[in-house]
Structure formats: structure tokens, C-alpha cells
Amino acid sequence: MHLAAHFPGVNATTVWADPRSRSQIDFSSFVHLARTAERGKFDFFFLAEGLRLREHNGRIHDLDVVGRPESLTVLNALAAVTERLGLAATVNATFNEPYELARRLATLDHLSAGRAAWNVVTSSDAFTGENFRRGGYLDRADRYTRAAEFVATARELWDSWTPGGESRPFAHEGKQFTISGEFTVPRSPQGHPVVIQAGDSGEGREFAASAADIIFTRHGTLEAGRDFYADVKARLAAYGRQPDDLKIMPGVTVVVGDNDAEAQERAYEIRRRQVSPQNAILAAEQLWGTDLSAYDPDGPLPEIDPVLDSGLVKGRVLHGDPFAVVARWRAIAEAKGLTLRQTVIETTTRQSFIGSPQTVAAELTAFVDERAADGFILVPHLTPGGLDDFVDRVVPLLQESGAFRSEYSGSTLRSHLGLAEPVWKG
């Protein structure tokens, strides 16, 4: 299986009140998590991106991370303190340009000796776009159209240098970009940086099948994972690709205890700390789209209907139809006798794998063996020590069983992932 480490802090999964929690912006935090992942022989270290501070009811959302440095800058620094670990940056294809970003990614690939990756994301919301010259100009329907041409153009730039070190002029003319000139960075150690795509929608799956090396997804059950895996792998043939050309790696959380019962207790306590009474109200407001401060988090769910497009929450993506989600929450609350806070805990913060080291190792292996995933991107709840238990207690069991590597066999990220170097298309 393949394993990656996601630096925590982008969403409300991090338990900031834990005394072991540290800064999400101090370089020592990045170093600790990256070195832990490398000690565990992980494939890569993954940084998310936020281009604007999220707002709630006209104010900065203070229960979420409010400081987030630029990913490629951090990863260039981490290249100097790691040796084999892949370094993946999330960079938006809507508010960047191909030449400039291709140059930055190729530079990271050189400085790290072939360990760079780009997680391609898109944006269509005008709120984020206000930070940029072009504002919220991009229609949602066009975001993957631009992203697909962006990736193709970046690859043309990377291919404008021959494997032998000769620079050739490039020229690209398309609906999104028309550029020409000469690229300043020679072909990098792994040919092209690895391309990651995050998204579960139909258009996201198709984009991943056509252009990505890894798809970062989320699914909560073995059955859902198998369905997603089969669907995405089946799309590859239309683009002349083989099933192993795209790795499927869901984001997961893990809680380890001395035994399964202890792990369940720890997981419940983590969920309670992730969803404080204040956070429960804010989570409900994000769904209902209206001020719920008068409601008791330890009381019943609101009986009112959601307000669509209220503008109460900015910078967050709401997954699913609010009316359908509210109906599901109400059904769960009624069936289990849950309060508002308990319902938020039940529906939003469940850990993926909980148990003793042996239980967790066996369940991870089963997901891979049963074709529900090729590996996992671990999202810990603590900064920066959230991976320590997993690397110290679960990874050795995966190594002993042969499910995971004991040592790196190559030096580039592509070698870790078993991906061939791209054929030069000069």
C-alpha cells in the first residue's frame, strides 16, 4: 500500500485545545511531521491550500486555522531537511498561470532530487476570487476545463527541455491560454512532477482519469470505497491508460489504543473535543444558513428549514443539498435520541480506522486487498505529533506482513508510487 501524511489544520478536525497541539505555521511543526512520515517510509507529505480566510456571519471563522503559509515555499524548505519523502503542494489552477507555476514546481523537483507533486484544485467562488485581479470571473462549469488545459500546458513546458538537457521553444494556443517562449528550468529528475487531483464529483473523476497520477478522495465504508475504485479505474482505458497509472488514496483518520475498547474511548473523546458546544452551533449554522446562536447545543435540532445562498458562511464548500442533509440529521437524531451537538459529532467527525495497532493494520490492508484503495492519506488530529503513534505502532506491523515497504527502493516520488517516468513529448 501507499501512505502519505496530510499536515493538519485546514478544517475543524484539529484539536487545538490539546496541550500537545502546536503552531500550524512555525517551521518546526512542518519539520516534525515530515520527518515522522519519512521515518515511517511514507510516499509523500501533503500540504493543503487556503487562498482566503474563511468567514462566518461577517467575521473571521475563529474555530478554524487562520494562518496558512504558501505551500511551495514550505516544501522547498522541507526539501533540505528530508531525503526521500515526496513533497506535495496544493496549488489552485484557477488563480495561477501555467508558466509561473510550472517553473515553481520544476524548481522544487530539482531542489528535492525528484520528489515534487502538485495537487490540482479549482475554485469558482467570487469570495476567494476577490483576492485576485480577475476576481470571481470563472463559471463553475468552466473550472475543470481550465484545469485540464492548465495541466496539459504545464506538461508542454516541462517537455520543452529534452532529457539530454537541450532547451527548445514552446508555443501553446488554446481556449484558456496562449503563450510562447522558452522555459527556464531544465527537465526535472522525474520528468514531470507527480499530479494529484482531489475531488469526488463526476467531472472530478473524469479529470483524474485523464490527467492525474493520484486521486485524493474520501469514502467512509469498504463498499463505498470499492464502488469508487471500480468507477475511476474503469475510466482510464478511454485515455489509453492502465489501472496502475492512477493511484486512489482516500483521506483517512486513525485512532490507535492498546486495545480496541481503549481506542474507541479515545476516538469518542477526540470527537467531543473537535466539536465543542460553540463549534456545534457553527457547524449547524453552516448547514442551515442562518443565525442559530439562540439554540442550545445540548438541545434538539432546529425545526426551521435551511436558508439557501444566505451568504452567512464564506470560503467553505457545502457538500450536498442542505434540505437532504438536514433531513438525514433529523432522522439520525430521532433514531438515536441525540442532541444537536451529539448529532454534529455523529455526522461530521467519525474517525476512519479505530482500534489496536493490529486491528488498524488489518483493516487498512483489507481496504487495499479488496480494491477499495491503493493507499491512504492520513489526516491526524494533532499538530505536529499526530502521526507518532501510527508510525511507531502500526507501520511496523504493516512492514512485517509485507503490506508496506520496510525501506525506500528509489529516490524519486514516482519510484515510491511505482509510476513510470513520463515519455518525453518534445
Tab-separated table of C-alpha atoms in Angstrom:
chain	number	residue	atom	x	y	z
A	1	MET	CA	0.000	0.000	0.000
A	2	HIS	CA	0.956	3.656	-0.341
A	3	LEU	CA	0.887	6.075	2.600
A	4	ALA	CA	1.002	9.855	2.768
A	5	ALA	CA	0.814	12.419	5.567
A	6	HIS	CA	-1.550	15.401	5.430
A	7	PHE	CA	-0.449	18.363	7.540
A	8	PRO	CA	-3.438	19.057	9.848
A	9	GLY	CA	-5.176	22.340	10.473
A	10	VAL	CA	-7.149	23.146	7.344
A	11	ASN	CA	-10.536	22.111	8.691
A	12	ALA	CA	-12.062	21.721	12.124
A	13	THR	CA	-10.617	18.232	12.651
A	14	THR	CA	-7.621	19.522	14.604
A	15	VAL	CA	-7.949	19.529	18.395
A	16	TRP	CA	-6.350	22.888	19.124
A	17	ALA	CA	-7.194	22.711	22.847
A	18	ASP	CA	-4.979	19.662	23.362
A	19	PRO	CA	-1.854	20.683	25.321
A	20	ARG	CA	0.266	18.786	22.766
A	21	SER	CA	-1.041	20.929	19.916
A	22	ARG	CA	1.498	23.362	18.486
A	23	SER	CA	1.654	26.081	15.842
A	24	GLN	CA	0.401	25.343	12.340
A	25	ILE	CA	2.748	27.975	10.867
A	26	ASP	CA	6.039	27.515	12.732
A	27	PHE	CA	8.564	25.666	10.577
A	28	SER	CA	9.398	23.243	13.374
A	29	SER	CA	5.845	21.846	13.134
A	30	PHE	CA	6.291	21.055	9.447
A	31	VAL	CA	9.695	19.505	10.124
A	32	HIS	CA	8.359	17.256	12.900
A	33	LEU	CA	5.502	15.828	10.841
A	34	ALA	CA	7.598	15.455	7.669
A	35	ARG	CA	10.425	13.683	9.464
A	36	THR	CA	7.934	11.393	11.211
A	37	ALA	CA	6.440	10.487	7.837
A	38	GLU	CA	9.873	9.841	6.375
A	39	ARG	CA	10.814	7.698	9.365
A	40	GLY	CA	7.705	5.675	8.551
A	41	LYS	CA	8.808	5.395	4.876
A	42	PHE	CA	5.706	7.273	3.681
A	43	ASP	CA	5.384	8.104	-0.002
A	44	PHE	CA	4.782	11.821	0.443
A	45	PHE	CA	3.940	14.771	2.689
A	46	PHE	CA	0.854	16.736	1.672
A	47	LEU	CA	0.022	20.409	2.203
A	48	ALA	CA	-3.426	21.865	1.600
A	49	GLU	CA	-4.078	25.412	0.486
A	50	GLY	CA	-6.323	28.262	1.523
A	51	LEU	CA	-6.395	31.419	-0.559
A	52	ARG	CA	-8.621	33.400	1.780
A	53	LEU	CA	-9.500	33.275	5.462
A	54	ARG	CA	-12.925	31.798	5.940
A	55	GLU	CA	-15.702	33.989	7.329
A	56	HIS	CA	-18.751	33.203	9.394
A	57	ASN	CA	-21.532	35.749	9.829
A	58	GLY	CA	-19.247	38.550	8.621
A	59	ARG	CA	-16.290	37.658	10.874
A	60	ILE	CA	-13.169	35.542	10.515
A	61	HIS	CA	-14.086	31.972	11.474
A	62	ASP	CA	-12.026	31.693	14.660
A	63	LEU	CA	-12.593	27.962	15.193
A	64	ASP	CA	-10.601	27.195	12.065
A	65	VAL	CA	-6.995	27.783	11.049
A	66	VAL	CA	-6.362	31.465	10.326
A	67	GLY	CA	-2.701	31.328	9.339
A	68	ARG	CA	-1.606	29.304	6.340
A	69	PRO	CA	1.755	29.888	4.624
A	70	GLU	CA	2.297	29.313	0.906
A	71	SER	CA	2.797	25.601	0.242
A	72	LEU	CA	5.668	25.573	-2.249
A	73	THR	CA	7.772	27.855	-0.058
A	74	VAL	CA	7.362	25.470	2.881
A	75	LEU	CA	8.122	22.411	0.756
A	76	ASN	CA	11.267	23.934	-0.714
A	77	ALA	CA	12.484	24.397	2.853
A	78	LEU	CA	11.500	20.831	3.789
A	79	ALA	CA	13.467	19.501	0.818
A	80	ALA	CA	16.620	20.488	2.711
A	81	VAL	CA	15.721	18.525	5.876
A	82	THR	CA	14.333	15.342	4.274
A	83	GLU	CA	15.915	12.867	1.858
A	84	ARG	CA	13.329	10.534	0.288
A	85	LEU	CA	9.890	11.827	1.263
A	86	GLY	CA	7.726	13.151	-1.571
A	87	LEU	CA	6.602	16.773	-1.212
A	88	ALA	CA	3.086	17.605	-2.453
A	89	ALA	CA	1.732	21.144	-2.750
A	90	THR	CA	-1.898	22.087	-3.300
A	91	VAL	CA	-1.968	24.928	-5.826
A	92	ASN	CA	-5.078	26.410	-7.443
A	93	ALA	CA	-5.418	26.174	-11.226
A	94	THR	CA	-7.974	28.992	-11.297
A	95	PHE	CA	-5.869	31.800	-9.846
A	96	ASN	CA	-2.424	30.917	-11.214
A	97	GLU	CA	-0.793	30.802	-14.652
A	98	PRO	CA	0.910	27.789	-16.301
A	99	TYR	CA	4.348	29.239	-16.958
A	100	GLU	CA	4.849	30.638	-13.490
A	101	LEU	CA	3.536	27.559	-11.648
A	102	ALA	CA	5.305	25.034	-13.902
A	103	ARG	CA	8.541	26.867	-13.165
A	104	ARG	CA	7.998	26.776	-9.390
A	105	LEU	CA	7.102	23.075	-9.419
A	106	ALA	CA	10.066	22.165	-11.626
A	107	THR	CA	12.321	24.091	-9.254
A	108	LEU	CA	11.032	22.091	-6.268
A	109	ASP	CA	11.561	18.883	-8.240
A	110	HIS	CA	15.213	19.836	-8.850
A	111	LEU	CA	15.886	21.000	-5.297
A	112	SER	CA	14.382	17.794	-3.881
A	113	ALA	CA	16.034	15.475	-6.450
A	114	GLY	CA	12.722	14.368	-7.922
A	115	ARG	CA	10.221	14.433	-5.069
A	116	ALA	CA	7.730	17.131	-6.128
A	117	ALA	CA	3.969	16.731	-6.571
A	118	TRP	CA	1.164	19.125	-7.462
A	119	ASN	CA	-2.360	18.699	-6.071
A	120	VAL	CA	-4.524	20.441	-8.666
A	121	VAL	CA	-7.561	22.215	-7.207
A	122	THR	CA	-10.047	24.618	-8.716
A	123	SER	CA	-12.271	27.417	-7.454
A	124	SER	CA	-15.368	29.129	-8.753
A	125	ASP	CA	-16.393	31.247	-5.777
A	126	ALA	CA	-16.188	35.015	-6.090
A	127	PHE	CA	-15.381	35.339	-2.375
A	128	THR	CA	-11.961	33.753	-2.889
A	129	GLY	CA	-11.590	35.486	-6.236
A	130	GLU	CA	-11.783	38.909	-4.608
A	131	ASN	CA	-8.170	38.400	-3.502
A	132	PHE	CA	-7.082	38.230	-7.151
A	133	ARG	CA	-7.028	40.575	-10.107
A	134	ARG	CA	-9.553	38.536	-12.080
A	135	GLY	CA	-11.938	38.173	-9.164
A	136	GLY	CA	-14.728	35.616	-9.388
A	137	TYR	CA	-14.828	35.568	-13.155
A	138	LEU	CA	-14.762	31.798	-13.663
A	139	ASP	CA	-18.071	29.973	-14.009
A	140	ARG	CA	-18.249	26.744	-12.046
A	141	ALA	CA	-18.830	24.804	-15.264
A	142	ASP	CA	-15.508	26.068	-16.636
A	143	ARG	CA	-13.262	25.261	-13.697
A	144	TYR	CA	-12.228	21.783	-14.864
A	145	THR	CA	-11.966	22.979	-18.467
A	146	ARG	CA	-9.347	25.475	-17.373
A	147	ALA	CA	-7.666	22.970	-15.044
A	148	ALA	CA	-7.328	20.336	-17.772
A	149	GLU	CA	-5.727	22.786	-20.178
A	150	PHE	CA	-3.568	24.158	-17.342
A	151	VAL	CA	-2.110	20.694	-16.606
A	152	ALA	CA	-1.595	19.960	-20.299
A	153	THR	CA	0.164	23.294	-20.799
A	154	ALA	CA	2.423	22.738	-17.783
A	155	ARG	CA	3.434	19.376	-19.225
A	156	GLU	CA	4.230	21.019	-22.563
A	157	LEU	CA	6.519	23.408	-20.697
A	158	TRP	CA	8.245	20.581	-18.816
A	159	ASP	CA	8.713	18.762	-22.132
A	160	SER	CA	10.257	21.800	-23.818
A	161	TRP	CA	13.616	20.602	-22.449
A	162	THR	CA	14.880	17.295	-23.826
A	163	PRO	CA	16.040	14.511	-21.476
A	164	GLY	CA	19.540	15.292	-22.744
A	165	GLY	CA	19.389	18.863	-21.476
A	166	GLU	CA	18.552	20.821	-24.637
A	167	SER	CA	16.077	23.716	-24.434
A	168	ARG	CA	13.528	24.150	-27.230
A	169	PRO	CA	10.975	26.955	-27.738
A	170	PHE	CA	7.408	26.252	-26.686
A	171	ALA	CA	4.155	27.552	-28.126
A	172	HIS	CA	0.677	26.811	-26.793
A	173	GLU	CA	-2.566	28.204	-28.190
A	174	GLY	CA	-5.843	27.183	-26.600
A	175	LYS	CA	-9.134	28.491	-25.256
A	176	GLN	CA	-7.653	29.220	-21.822
A	177	PHE	CA	-4.013	30.067	-22.543
A	178	THR	CA	-1.981	31.372	-25.453
A	179	ILE	CA	1.711	31.520	-24.540
A	180	SER	CA	5.068	31.067	-26.254
A	181	GLY	CA	8.734	31.460	-25.423
A	182	GLU	CA	11.399	29.385	-23.706
A	183	PHE	CA	11.132	27.631	-20.370
A	184	THR	CA	13.910	28.446	-17.912
A	185	VAL	CA	14.135	25.182	-15.936
A	186	PRO	CA	15.701	22.005	-17.425
A	187	ARG	CA	13.773	18.735	-17.404
A	188	SER	CA	13.473	17.650	-13.785
A	189	PRO	CA	14.731	14.405	-12.197
A	190	GLN	CA	11.390	12.590	-12.513
A	191	GLY	CA	10.442	14.093	-15.881
A	192	HIS	CA	7.289	15.758	-14.600
A	193	PRO	CA	6.206	16.384	-11.001
A	194	VAL	CA	3.505	13.939	-9.894
A	195	VAL	CA	-0.022	15.301	-10.431
A	196	ILE	CA	-2.696	14.777	-7.755
A	197	GLN	CA	-6.381	15.606	-8.131
A	198	ALA	CA	-8.816	15.991	-5.244
A	199	GLY	CA	-12.498	15.506	-5.939
A	200	ASP	CA	-15.351	13.003	-5.960
A	201	SER	CA	-17.730	14.562	-8.498
A	202	GLY	CA	-18.246	13.011	-11.915
A	203	GLU	CA	-16.245	15.749	-13.604
A	204	GLY	CA	-13.520	15.396	-10.982
A	205	ARG	CA	-13.278	11.653	-11.565
A	206	GLU	CA	-13.061	12.162	-15.318
A	207	PHE	CA	-10.356	14.804	-14.916
A	208	ALA	CA	-8.361	12.461	-12.683
A	209	ALA	CA	-8.712	9.596	-15.157
A	210	SER	CA	-7.443	11.769	-17.994
A	211	ALA	CA	-4.675	13.728	-16.294
A	212	ALA	CA	-3.753	12.704	-12.722
A	213	ASP	CA	-1.309	10.248	-11.167
A	214	ILE	CA	-3.154	10.166	-7.805
A	215	ILE	CA	-6.731	10.949	-6.834
A	216	PHE	CA	-7.255	12.177	-3.259
A	217	THR	CA	-10.763	11.186	-2.287
A	218	ARG	CA	-12.930	10.359	0.688
A	219	HIS	CA	-15.241	7.468	1.369
A	220	GLY	CA	-16.314	6.072	4.702
A	221	THR	CA	-17.012	2.402	4.087
A	222	LEU	CA	-15.390	-0.530	2.340
A	223	GLU	CA	-18.354	-0.849	-0.007
A	224	ALA	CA	-18.272	2.844	-0.988
A	225	GLY	CA	-14.524	2.595	-1.499
A	226	ARG	CA	-14.868	-0.408	-3.804
A	227	ASP	CA	-17.543	1.361	-5.861
A	228	PHE	CA	-15.415	4.487	-6.239
A	229	TYR	CA	-12.296	2.451	-7.047
A	230	ALA	CA	-14.053	0.433	-9.748
A	231	ASP	CA	-15.661	3.525	-11.279
A	232	VAL	CA	-12.462	5.573	-11.539
A	233	LYS	CA	-10.243	2.702	-12.709
A	234	ALA	CA	-12.776	1.866	-15.445
A	235	ARG	CA	-12.458	5.395	-16.856
A	236	LEU	CA	-8.717	5.092	-17.543
A	237	ALA	CA	-8.931	2.949	-20.681
A	238	ALA	CA	-10.671	5.740	-22.598
A	239	TYR	CA	-7.470	7.763	-22.247
A	240	GLY	CA	-5.115	4.919	-23.173
A	241	ARG	CA	-4.094	4.373	-19.564
A	242	GLN	CA	-3.663	1.277	-17.411
A	243	PRO	CA	-5.288	0.742	-13.972
A	244	ASP	CA	-1.965	1.164	-12.129
A	245	ASP	CA	-1.345	4.538	-13.815
A	246	LEU	CA	-3.658	6.233	-11.282
A	247	LYS	CA	-3.382	5.627	-7.532
A	248	ILE	CA	-6.545	6.034	-5.454
A	249	MET	CA	-5.741	7.368	-1.969
A	250	PRO	CA	-8.614	8.410	0.313
A	251	GLY	CA	-8.008	10.804	3.179
A	252	VAL	CA	-8.469	8.960	6.460
A	253	THR	CA	-8.102	9.436	10.198
A	254	VAL	CA	-6.746	6.846	12.613
A	255	VAL	CA	-7.056	6.390	16.383
A	256	VAL	CA	-4.804	3.764	17.983
A	257	GLY	CA	-5.125	2.329	21.505
A	258	ASP	CA	-3.656	-0.567	23.451
A	259	ASN	CA	-6.838	-2.472	22.610
A	260	ASP	CA	-9.978	-1.850	20.574
A	261	ALA	CA	-12.055	-0.661	23.548
A	262	GLU	CA	-9.453	1.886	24.609
A	263	ALA	CA	-9.173	3.152	21.030
A	264	GLN	CA	-12.955	3.613	20.840
A	265	GLU	CA	-12.890	5.645	24.061
A	266	ARG	CA	-10.077	7.808	22.700
A	267	ALA	CA	-11.913	8.305	19.423
A	268	TYR	CA	-15.065	9.437	21.209
A	269	GLU	CA	-13.112	11.899	23.331
A	270	ILE	CA	-11.380	13.278	20.234
A	271	ARG	CA	-14.762	13.797	18.547
A	272	ARG	CA	-16.080	15.625	21.619
A	273	ARG	CA	-13.063	17.929	21.611
A	274	GLN	CA	-13.349	18.561	17.896
A	275	VAL	CA	-16.987	19.575	18.333
A	276	SER	CA	-17.232	21.949	21.271
A	277	PRO	CA	-20.658	23.466	22.039
A	278	GLN	CA	-19.667	26.591	20.090
A	279	ASN	CA	-18.402	24.554	17.157
A	280	ALA	CA	-21.632	22.532	17.110
A	281	ILE	CA	-23.687	25.701	16.674
A	282	LEU	CA	-21.358	26.987	13.956
A	283	ALA	CA	-21.497	23.658	12.111
A	284	ALA	CA	-25.291	23.784	12.227
A	285	GLU	CA	-25.294	27.401	11.013
A	286	GLN	CA	-23.185	26.382	8.028
A	287	LEU	CA	-25.863	23.848	7.108
A	288	TRP	CA	-28.974	25.890	7.941
A	289	GLY	CA	-27.509	29.125	6.554
A	290	THR	CA	-28.891	31.256	9.374
A	291	ASP	CA	-28.026	32.505	12.862
A	292	LEU	CA	-28.689	29.742	15.422
A	293	SER	CA	-26.992	31.368	18.424
A	294	ALA	CA	-30.243	31.270	20.387
A	295	TYR	CA	-30.335	27.472	20.216
A	296	ASP	CA	-28.958	25.183	22.905
A	297	PRO	CA	-26.231	22.860	21.525
A	298	ASP	CA	-27.345	20.280	24.098
A	299	GLY	CA	-30.959	20.613	22.997
A	300	PRO	CA	-32.881	19.394	19.937
A	301	LEU	CA	-32.137	20.251	16.315
A	302	PRO	CA	-33.714	23.426	14.880
A	303	GLU	CA	-37.177	22.867	13.412
A	304	ILE	CA	-36.772	25.579	10.779
A	305	ASP	CA	-35.863	24.967	7.129
A	306	PRO	CA	-32.399	25.819	5.739
A	307	VAL	CA	-31.872	29.181	4.069
A	308	LEU	CA	-30.188	28.743	0.694
A	309	ASP	CA	-27.430	31.095	-0.515
A	310	SER	CA	-27.678	33.239	2.597
A	311	GLY	CA	-24.033	34.319	2.493
A	312	LEU	CA	-23.670	33.565	6.211
A	313	VAL	CA	-20.651	31.312	5.574
A	314	LYS	CA	-17.937	32.262	3.075
A	315	GLY	CA	-14.944	30.246	1.971
A	316	ARG	CA	-16.402	26.809	2.718
A	317	VAL	CA	-17.890	24.317	0.295
A	318	LEU	CA	-21.180	22.740	1.372
A	319	HIS	CA	-21.402	19.144	0.174
A	320	GLY	CA	-24.894	18.036	-0.784
A	321	ASP	CA	-28.377	19.554	-0.744
A	322	PRO	CA	-28.954	21.307	2.629
A	323	PHE	CA	-32.567	20.105	2.803
A	324	ALA	CA	-31.485	16.490	2.261
A	325	VAL	CA	-28.666	16.773	4.796
A	326	VAL	CA	-30.969	18.345	7.400
A	327	ALA	CA	-33.498	15.536	6.843
A	328	ARG	CA	-30.746	12.966	7.365
A	329	TRP	CA	-29.566	14.708	10.549
A	330	ARG	CA	-33.120	14.758	11.909
A	331	ALA	CA	-33.601	11.065	11.156
A	332	ILE	CA	-30.358	10.169	12.931
A	333	ALA	CA	-31.165	12.397	15.928
A	334	GLU	CA	-34.639	10.889	16.286
A	335	ALA	CA	-33.461	7.298	15.881
A	336	LYS	CA	-30.652	7.625	18.414
A	337	GLY	CA	-32.091	10.276	20.737
A	338	LEU	CA	-29.273	12.755	20.045
A	339	THR	CA	-28.907	16.432	20.883
A	340	LEU	CA	-27.746	18.974	18.308
A	341	ARG	CA	-24.124	18.663	19.441
A	342	GLN	CA	-24.286	14.883	19.525
A	343	THR	CA	-25.736	14.869	16.016
A	344	VAL	CA	-22.889	17.037	14.718
A	345	ILE	CA	-20.410	14.664	16.373
A	346	GLU	CA	-22.198	11.663	14.882
A	347	THR	CA	-22.345	13.017	11.324
A	348	THR	CA	-19.182	15.063	10.804
A	349	THR	CA	-16.186	13.769	12.744
A	350	ARG	CA	-16.098	9.984	12.731
A	351	GLN	CA	-12.597	8.521	12.557
A	352	SER	CA	-11.982	6.100	9.705
A	353	PHE	CA	-9.913	3.414	11.442
A	354	ILE	CA	-10.107	2.829	15.192
A	355	GLY	CA	-8.543	0.040	17.228
A	356	SER	CA	-5.422	-1.643	18.471
A	357	PRO	CA	-2.360	-1.488	16.199
A	358	GLN	CA	-3.227	-4.989	14.991
A	359	THR	CA	-6.834	-4.054	14.207
A	360	VAL	CA	-5.893	-0.882	12.340
A	361	ALA	CA	-3.183	-2.626	10.315
A	362	ALA	CA	-5.580	-5.428	9.345
A	363	GLU	CA	-8.357	-3.030	8.291
A	364	LEU	CA	-6.022	-0.861	6.205
A	365	THR	CA	-4.695	-3.964	4.482
A	366	ALA	CA	-8.224	-5.221	3.809
A	367	PHE	CA	-9.144	-1.977	2.042
A	368	VAL	CA	-6.208	-2.399	-0.322
A	369	ASP	CA	-6.647	-6.153	-0.799
A	370	GLU	CA	-10.330	-5.708	-1.635
A	371	ARG	CA	-9.654	-2.914	-4.142
A	372	ALA	CA	-11.191	-0.075	-2.190
A	373	ALA	CA	-7.937	1.940	-2.245
A	374	ASP	CA	-4.318	1.826	-3.353
A	375	GLY	CA	-3.258	3.553	-0.164
A	376	PHE	CA	-4.190	6.313	2.259
A	377	ILE	CA	-3.510	9.956	3.061
A	378	LEU	CA	-3.521	10.167	6.858
A	379	VAL	CA	-5.044	13.305	8.394
A	380	PRO	CA	-4.027	13.466	12.083
A	381	HIS	CA	-5.956	15.452	14.689
A	382	LEU	CA	-2.847	16.942	16.311
A	383	THR	CA	-0.166	19.329	15.054
A	384	PRO	CA	2.571	18.171	14.720
A	385	GLY	CA	2.695	14.873	16.666
A	386	GLY	CA	-0.488	13.286	15.365
A	387	LEU	CA	1.330	10.650	13.305
A	388	ASP	CA	3.708	9.464	16.025
A	389	ASP	CA	1.531	6.611	17.315
A	390	PHE	CA	0.742	5.351	13.832
A	391	VAL	CA	4.364	5.332	12.683
A	392	ASP	CA	5.625	3.757	15.909
A	393	ARG	CA	2.901	1.136	16.387
A	394	VAL	CA	1.057	0.410	13.134
A	395	VAL	CA	3.708	0.824	10.417
A	396	PRO	CA	5.960	-1.959	11.850
A	397	LEU	CA	3.016	-4.384	11.633
A	398	LEU	CA	2.330	-3.399	8.019
A	399	GLN	CA	6.006	-3.914	7.247
A	400	GLU	CA	6.132	-7.305	8.958
A	401	SER	CA	3.146	-8.523	6.943
A	402	GLY	CA	4.616	-7.299	3.665
A	403	ALA	CA	1.766	-4.847	3.104
A	404	PHE	CA	4.111	-1.830	3.210
A	405	ARG	CA	7.754	-1.161	2.394
A	406	SER	CA	10.491	-1.517	5.004
A	407	GLU	CA	12.864	0.733	3.062
A	408	TYR	CA	12.655	3.100	0.131
A	409	SER	CA	13.738	1.339	-3.056
A	410	GLY	CA	14.207	4.513	-5.105
A	411	SER	CA	14.877	8.201	-4.663
A	412	THR	CA	12.013	9.877	-6.559
A	413	LEU	CA	8.330	10.127	-5.706
A	414	ARG	CA	7.466	8.317	-8.924
A	415	SER	CA	9.616	5.390	-7.805
A	416	HIS	CA	7.801	5.277	-4.433
A	417	LEU	CA	4.443	5.173	-6.216
A	418	GLY	CA	5.501	2.689	-8.889
A	419	LEU	CA	4.797	5.226	-11.640
A	420	ALA	CA	6.865	5.259	-14.823
A	421	GLU	CA	8.669	8.432	-15.825
A	422	PRO	CA	6.536	10.212	-18.440
A	423	VAL	CA	7.571	9.702	-22.048
A	424	TRP	CA	9.158	12.845	-23.450
A	425	LYS	CA	6.823	14.514	-25.966
A	426	GLY	CA	9.043	17.252	-27.320
